[in-house]
Amino acid sequence: MTAGVTGVFWLPRKALANSTMLHSGAHAVPISAAAGAWGTLAAAYAEATATMVRVMAEIGVGLQGVNGVAALAKLAGFTGWTETMAAEAAIVGTKAAANATAYGVAALVMPSPVEIAAVYAARSGAGTPWPENRSAATRRASSVTSSRATRSSQ
């Protein structure tokens, strides 16, 4: 069995449970808001980095000697940190936006609980059992029969 990108084994879960979870709640709105917030944070860190670079340039010109070198050394570490945080916040914002898009696509292609209930009703009315409702022995027999049929047709 293969896990999806989320690490969850989706196939054993029933369609109605997946659909209900996907179609209820706040949908992708909070994820989209988070993506925007991360983008804003990335811009703020980038602005802080630019400000620190300007401050360091002014310190380098105006404050020379041991104190100037010590101040620049301390500020260089902080500038590097703000630069890293800007990049990381941008990455998280991009991932959140992709997550919101994936949620929207999943919500579009996943049948609604009403649609799934209609299919259940139609199958029940037709007397066709669901594969997961068959007994384990029936499933094994069916799988052996189909594998024999496949081998004999080859």
Coordinates of C-alpha atoms in Angstrom, one line a residue:
M1 CA 0.0 0.0 0.0
T2 CA 1.3 3.4 -0.9
A3 CA 1.1 6.5 1.3
G4 CA 0.1 9.8 -0.4
V5 CA 2.2 12.9 -0.2
T6 CA 0.8 13.5 3.3
G7 CA 2.0 10.1 4.5
V8 CA -1.6 8.9 4.9
F9 CA -2.9 5.7 3.5
W10 CA -6.0 7.0 1.8
L11 CA -7.3 3.9 0.0
P12 CA -8.5 2.0 3.1
R13 CA -10.6 5.0 4.1
K14 CA -14.2 5.1 3.0
A15 CA -15.1 7.7 0.3
L16 CA -17.9 9.1 2.4
A17 CA -15.6 9.8 5.4
N18 CA -13.0 11.5 3.1
S19 CA -15.7 13.5 1.4
T20 CA -17.3 14.6 4.6
M21 CA -13.9 15.8 6.0
L22 CA -13.0 17.5 2.8
H23 CA -16.3 19.3 2.3
S24 CA -16.8 20.4 5.9
G25 CA -15.0 23.1 7.8
A26 CA -13.3 26.3 6.7
H27 CA -11.9 24.8 3.4
A28 CA -8.7 26.4 2.0
V29 CA -9.5 29.9 3.4
P30 CA -7.2 29.7 6.5
I31 CA -4.4 28.1 4.4
S32 CA -4.7 30.9 1.8
A33 CA -4.6 33.4 4.6
A34 CA -1.5 31.8 6.1
A35 CA 0.2 31.9 2.7
G36 CA -0.4 35.6 2.5
A37 CA 0.8 36.1 6.0
W38 CA 4.0 34.2 5.4
G39 CA 4.6 36.3 2.2
T40 CA 4.1 39.5 4.3
L41 CA 6.6 38.1 6.9
A42 CA 9.1 37.3 4.2
A43 CA 8.8 40.8 2.8
A44 CA 9.3 42.3 6.3
Y45 CA 12.4 40.2 6.9
A46 CA 13.8 41.2 3.5
E47 CA 13.1 44.9 4.4
A48 CA 14.9 44.4 7.7
T49 CA 17.8 42.9 5.9
A50 CA 18.0 45.9 3.5
T51 CA 17.8 48.3 6.4
M52 CA 20.6 46.4 8.3
V53 CA 22.8 46.6 5.2
R54 CA 22.3 50.4 5.0
V55 CA 23.0 50.8 8.7
M56 CA 26.2 48.7 8.4
A57 CA 27.3 50.8 5.4
E58 CA 26.9 54.0 7.5
I59 CA 28.6 52.4 10.5
G60 CA 31.5 51.3 8.3
V61 CA 32.0 54.9 7.1
G62 CA 31.2 56.8 10.4
L63 CA 32.6 54.5 13.1
Q64 CA 36.1 53.3 12.5
G65 CA 38.4 51.4 14.8
V66 CA 37.8 48.6 17.3
N67 CA 34.3 49.7 18.1
G68 CA 33.2 49.9 14.5
V69 CA 34.6 46.5 13.7
A70 CA 32.9 45.0 16.7
A71 CA 29.5 46.6 15.8
L72 CA 29.8 45.4 12.2
A73 CA 30.6 41.9 13.3
K74 CA 27.5 41.7 15.6
L75 CA 25.3 43.3 12.9
A76 CA 26.6 40.9 10.2
G77 CA 25.3 37.9 12.1
F78 CA 21.9 39.5 12.6
T79 CA 21.8 40.5 8.9
G80 CA 22.6 36.9 7.9
W81 CA 19.8 35.7 10.2
T82 CA 17.2 38.1 8.7
E83 CA 18.2 37.1 5.2
T84 CA 17.8 33.4 6.1
M85 CA 14.4 34.0 7.8
A86 CA 13.2 35.9 4.7
A87 CA 14.1 33.0 2.5
E88 CA 12.5 30.4 4.8
A89 CA 9.3 32.5 5.2
A90 CA 9.0 32.8 1.4
I91 CA 9.4 29.0 1.1
V92 CA 6.7 28.3 3.7
G93 CA 4.4 30.8 2.0
T94 CA 4.9 29.1 -1.3
K95 CA 4.2 25.7 0.3
A96 CA 1.0 27.1 2.0
A97 CA -0.2 28.5 -1.3
A98 CA 0.4 25.1 -3.0
N99 CA -1.4 23.4 -0.2
A100 CA -4.4 25.7 -0.6
T101 CA -4.4 25.0 -4.3
A102 CA -4.2 21.2 -3.7
Y103 CA -7.1 21.5 -1.2
G104 CA -9.2 23.4 -3.8
V105 CA -8.5 20.8 -6.5
A106 CA -9.3 17.9 -4.2
A107 CA -12.6 19.6 -3.1
L108 CA -13.5 20.1 -6.8
V109 CA -12.8 16.5 -7.9
M110 CA -14.1 14.7 -4.7
P111 CA -17.8 13.9 -4.9
S112 CA -19.9 15.5 -2.3
P113 CA -21.4 13.5 0.6
V114 CA -24.8 13.9 -1.1
E115 CA -23.5 12.5 -4.4
I116 CA -21.9 9.5 -2.6
A117 CA -25.1 8.8 -0.7
A118 CA -27.0 8.8 -4.0
V119 CA -24.5 6.3 -5.4
Y120 CA -24.9 4.1 -2.3
A121 CA -28.7 4.3 -2.7
A122 CA -28.6 3.4 -6.3
R123 CA -26.3 0.4 -5.7
S124 CA -28.4 -0.8 -2.8
G125 CA -31.5 -0.5 -4.9
A126 CA -29.9 -2.5 -7.7
G127 CA -28.8 -5.2 -5.2
T128 CA -25.1 -4.8 -6.1
P129 CA -23.0 -5.2 -3.0
W130 CA -20.0 -2.9 -2.3
P131 CA -16.6 -4.7 -2.6
E132 CA -15.8 -3.8 1.0
N133 CA -19.0 -5.4 2.2
R134 CA -18.2 -8.8 0.9
S135 CA -16.8 -11.4 3.2
A136 CA -13.0 -12.0 3.3
A137 CA -13.5 -15.5 1.8
T138 CA -15.6 -14.1 -1.1
R139 CA -12.9 -11.5 -1.8
R140 CA -10.2 -14.1 -1.8
A141 CA -12.2 -16.4 -4.1
S142 CA -12.9 -13.5 -6.4
S143 CA -9.2 -12.5 -6.5
V144 CA -8.1 -16.1 -7.1
T145 CA -10.6 -16.5 -9.9
S146 CA -9.6 -13.3 -11.6
S147 CA -5.9 -14.1 -11.3
R148 CA -6.5 -17.5 -12.9
A149 CA -8.5 -15.9 -15.7
T150 CA -5.7 -13.5 -16.3
R151 CA -3.1 -16.2 -16.4
S152 CA -5.2 -18.4 -18.8
S153 CA -5.8 -15.5 -21.2
Q154 CA -2.1 -14.8 -21.5

